[in-house]
Coordinates of C-alpha atoms in Angstrom, one line a residue:
M1 CA -21.9 3.6 -15.7
M2 CA -18.7 5.6 -15.5
Q3 CA -17.4 7.8 -12.7
V4 CA -14.7 10.4 -13.6
I5 CA -12.4 11.8 -10.9
V6 CA -10.1 14.8 -11.7
A7 CA -6.8 15.0 -9.8
S8 CA -3.2 16.2 -10.1
A9 CA -1.6 13.0 -8.8
I10 CA -2.3 9.4 -7.6
L11 CA -0.8 7.8 -4.4
F12 CA -0.9 4.0 -4.4
D13 CA -0.7 1.6 -1.6
M14 CA 1.1 -1.6 -2.5
D15 CA 0.1 -4.9 -0.7
G16 CA -3.5 -5.7 -1.6
T17 CA -3.7 -2.7 -3.9
L18 CA -1.1 -2.8 -6.7
V19 CA 0.1 -6.3 -5.7
D20 CA -1.9 -9.3 -4.7
S21 CA 0.4 -10.4 -1.8
N22 CA -2.1 -11.1 0.9
L23 CA -1.1 -14.8 1.1
C24 CA 2.6 -14.0 1.2
V25 CA 2.1 -11.6 4.0
T26 CA 0.0 -14.1 6.0
L27 CA 2.5 -16.9 5.5
A28 CA 5.4 -14.6 6.6
W29 CA 3.5 -13.7 9.8
Q30 CA 2.7 -17.3 10.4
A31 CA 6.4 -18.3 10.2
W32 CA 7.4 -15.4 12.4
C33 CA 4.8 -16.3 15.0
A34 CA 5.8 -19.9 15.0
D35 CA 9.4 -18.9 15.7
T36 CA 8.6 -16.3 18.4
G37 CA 5.5 -17.7 20.1
A38 CA 3.5 -14.5 19.3
D39 CA -0.3 -14.7 19.0
L40 CA -1.0 -15.1 15.3
D41 CA -4.7 -14.2 15.7
E42 CA -3.7 -10.9 17.4
V43 CA -1.1 -10.2 14.7
M44 CA -3.6 -10.8 11.9
R45 CA -6.1 -8.6 13.7
I46 CA -3.9 -5.5 13.7
C47 CA -1.2 -6.0 11.0
H48 CA -3.1 -5.2 7.8
G49 CA -2.0 -1.9 6.3
T50 CA 0.3 -0.9 9.2
P51 CA 4.1 -1.1 9.5
S52 CA 5.5 -4.3 10.8
R53 CA 7.4 -2.2 13.4
S54 CA 4.1 -1.2 14.9
T55 CA 2.7 -4.7 15.0
I56 CA 5.8 -6.3 16.5
S57 CA 6.1 -3.6 19.2
K58 CA 2.5 -4.3 20.2
V59 CA 2.5 -8.2 20.2
A60 CA 6.1 -8.8 21.3
P61 CA 7.4 -5.8 23.2
H62 CA 9.9 -8.0 25.1
L63 CA 11.8 -8.9 21.9
D64 CA 14.6 -6.9 20.1
L65 CA 12.5 -4.8 17.7
E66 CA 15.1 -4.2 15.0
Y67 CA 16.2 -7.8 15.0
E68 CA 12.6 -9.1 14.7
I69 CA 11.8 -6.6 11.9
A70 CA 14.7 -7.9 9.9
R71 CA 13.8 -11.5 10.5
L72 CA 10.2 -10.9 9.5
E73 CA 11.2 -9.1 6.3
D74 CA 13.4 -12.1 5.5
F75 CA 10.4 -14.3 5.8
V76 CA 8.4 -11.8 3.6
R77 CA 10.9 -12.1 0.8
N78 CA 11.3 -15.8 0.9
V79 CA 7.9 -17.3 1.3
D80 CA 6.2 -18.6 -1.8
G81 CA 2.7 -17.1 -1.8
G82 CA 2.1 -16.6 -5.5
Q83 CA 2.3 -12.8 -5.4
K84 CA 1.3 -11.1 -8.6
P85 CA 0.2 -7.7 -9.8
M86 CA -3.4 -6.9 -9.4
P87 CA -5.3 -7.0 -12.8
G88 CA -4.7 -3.7 -14.7
A89 CA -2.0 -2.5 -12.3
A90 CA 0.8 -2.6 -14.8
E91 CA -1.3 -0.8 -17.4
I92 CA -2.3 2.0 -15.2
L93 CA 1.2 2.6 -13.9
A94 CA 2.6 2.6 -17.5
S95 CA 0.0 5.2 -18.4
L96 CA 1.1 7.7 -15.7
P97 CA 4.0 10.2 -16.0
P98 CA 6.6 9.5 -13.3
D99 CA 6.0 12.8 -11.6
R100 CA 2.3 12.3 -11.2
W101 CA 2.2 9.1 -9.0
A102 CA 3.9 7.8 -5.9
L103 CA 4.0 4.6 -3.8
V104 CA 2.9 5.0 -0.2
T105 CA 3.4 1.7 1.6
S106 CA 3.8 0.3 5.1
A107 CA 6.5 -2.1 3.8
V108 CA 10.2 -1.3 4.1
E109 CA 12.0 -0.2 0.9
E110 CA 13.7 -3.6 0.4
T111 CA 10.4 -5.4 0.4
A112 CA 8.7 -2.8 -1.9
R113 CA 11.5 -3.1 -4.5
F114 CA 11.4 -6.9 -4.2
R115 CA 7.6 -7.0 -4.9
F116 CA 7.9 -4.6 -7.9
V117 CA 10.7 -6.5 -9.5
H118 CA 9.0 -9.8 -8.9
C119 CA 5.7 -8.5 -10.4
H120 CA 7.5 -6.7 -13.3
L121 CA 6.1 -3.3 -12.2
P122 CA 8.0 0.0 -12.8
Y123 CA 9.4 1.1 -9.5
P124 CA 8.3 4.7 -8.8
R125 CA 10.4 7.8 -8.7
V126 CA 8.8 8.7 -5.4
A127 CA 8.4 5.8 -2.9
I128 CA 7.3 6.5 0.7
T129 CA 8.2 3.3 2.7
A130 CA 8.3 2.4 6.4
Q131 CA 10.9 4.5 8.2
P132 CA 12.0 4.5 11.8
G133 CA 10.8 7.6 13.6
R134 CA 8.1 8.4 11.1
P135 CA 4.5 7.5 12.1
G136 CA 3.0 5.0 9.8
K137 CA -0.6 4.4 8.8
P138 CA -3.2 5.2 10.2
A139 CA -1.4 8.4 10.9
P140 CA -1.6 10.9 8.0
D141 CA 2.2 11.3 7.8
P142 CA 2.9 8.8 4.9
F143 CA 0.4 10.3 2.5
L144 CA 1.4 13.9 3.5
A145 CA 5.0 12.8 2.7
G146 CA 3.9 11.3 -0.7
A147 CA 2.0 14.4 -1.7
A148 CA 4.8 16.7 -0.6
A149 CA 7.4 14.7 -2.5
L150 CA 5.4 15.2 -5.7
G151 CA 4.9 18.9 -5.0
M152 CA 1.1 18.4 -4.7
A153 CA -1.4 19.5 -2.2
P154 CA -3.0 16.5 -0.5
A155 CA -6.5 17.6 -1.7
E156 CA -5.2 17.3 -5.3
C157 CA -4.2 13.6 -4.8
V158 CA -6.4 10.5 -5.1
V159 CA -5.3 7.5 -3.0
F160 CA -6.0 3.9 -4.0
E161 CA -6.0 1.8 -0.7
D162 CA -7.3 -1.6 0.5
S163 CA -6.9 -1.4 4.3
E164 CA -8.8 0.4 7.0
A165 CA -5.6 1.9 8.4
G166 CA -4.7 3.1 5.0
V167 CA -8.0 4.8 4.3
Q168 CA -7.9 6.5 7.7
S169 CA -4.4 7.7 6.9
A170 CA -5.3 9.1 3.5
L171 CA -8.5 10.8 4.8
A172 CA -6.6 12.3 7.7
A173 CA -4.0 13.7 5.3
G174 CA -6.8 15.4 3.3
C175 CA -6.7 13.1 0.3
R176 CA -9.6 11.6 -1.6
V177 CA -9.8 7.8 -1.7
V178 CA -10.8 5.0 -3.9
V179 CA -11.1 1.7 -2.0
V180 CA -9.7 -1.4 -3.6
G181 CA -11.5 -4.6 -2.5
N182 CA -14.2 -5.3 0.0
G183 CA -12.6 -4.3 3.2
P184 CA -13.0 -0.7 4.4
A185 CA -16.4 0.8 4.6
L186 CA -17.4 3.7 2.4
R187 CA -17.6 7.1 4.1
P188 CA -17.2 10.8 3.2
G189 CA -14.1 11.3 1.2
V190 CA -14.2 7.8 -0.3
L191 CA -15.2 8.3 -3.9
A192 CA -15.6 4.8 -5.2
R193 CA -14.9 1.1 -4.7
I194 CA -13.1 -1.1 -7.2
Q195 CA -12.0 -4.8 -7.1
D196 CA -8.9 -4.1 -9.2
F197 CA -7.5 -1.8 -11.9
A198 CA -9.1 -3.5 -14.9
C199 CA -11.9 -1.0 -14.7
V200 CA -9.7 2.1 -14.4
R201 CA -8.3 4.3 -17.2
V202 CA -6.4 7.5 -16.8
D203 CA -6.3 10.3 -19.4
M204 CA -3.4 12.7 -18.9
Q205 CA -3.9 16.4 -19.9
D206 CA -3.1 19.3 -17.6
R207 CA -4.6 17.1 -14.8
L208 CA -5.4 13.4 -14.5
K209 CA -8.8 12.2 -15.5
I210 CA -9.4 8.9 -13.7
A211 CA -12.3 7.0 -15.3
I212 CA -13.7 4.2 -13.3
H213 CA -16.2 1.9 -15.0
L214 CA -18.7 0.8 -12.3

């Protein structure tokens, strides 16, 4: 069976969506918690899909936020967790015109670039990364920014996301969503669920035809 979704642009999450980096993220948080004494269980409960700034401010409000963000990101870029592109990710990105897709991630720009280089993926022309002063997922702001940067209405964009916070963010922005993996529950506005991009093909005409083989 095949499902076809018509859209003007695609907005991609990164960790757990384009890049299999879950082990890297877990190891980085483990190292940070070991150094700071923060509660790892609480960190893992709230961190997935949200900016590290938000997580650190909740679990360790007594620490210097900017210093701890920088230290965590250093762990992120130095742990060996076997990060790799999700199956089919390189192919789908290569098939898309640069002005029809964007990255919308809770990672900072340095980490996003590091992951794309490490995984040999083309870094996007439009990348919405974690920024001080801009609300992150689950607020709608990141996906609103991604759609606006491409010159598209949110309703014309399809989002690929693996986290609950990311799905909430995309739906709140008015985008349609395809869930990657087994995490977030299906709900109105979520069009399909995939395990990776091996089952996805995109045909570019005036608009994108996203074919998902279910």
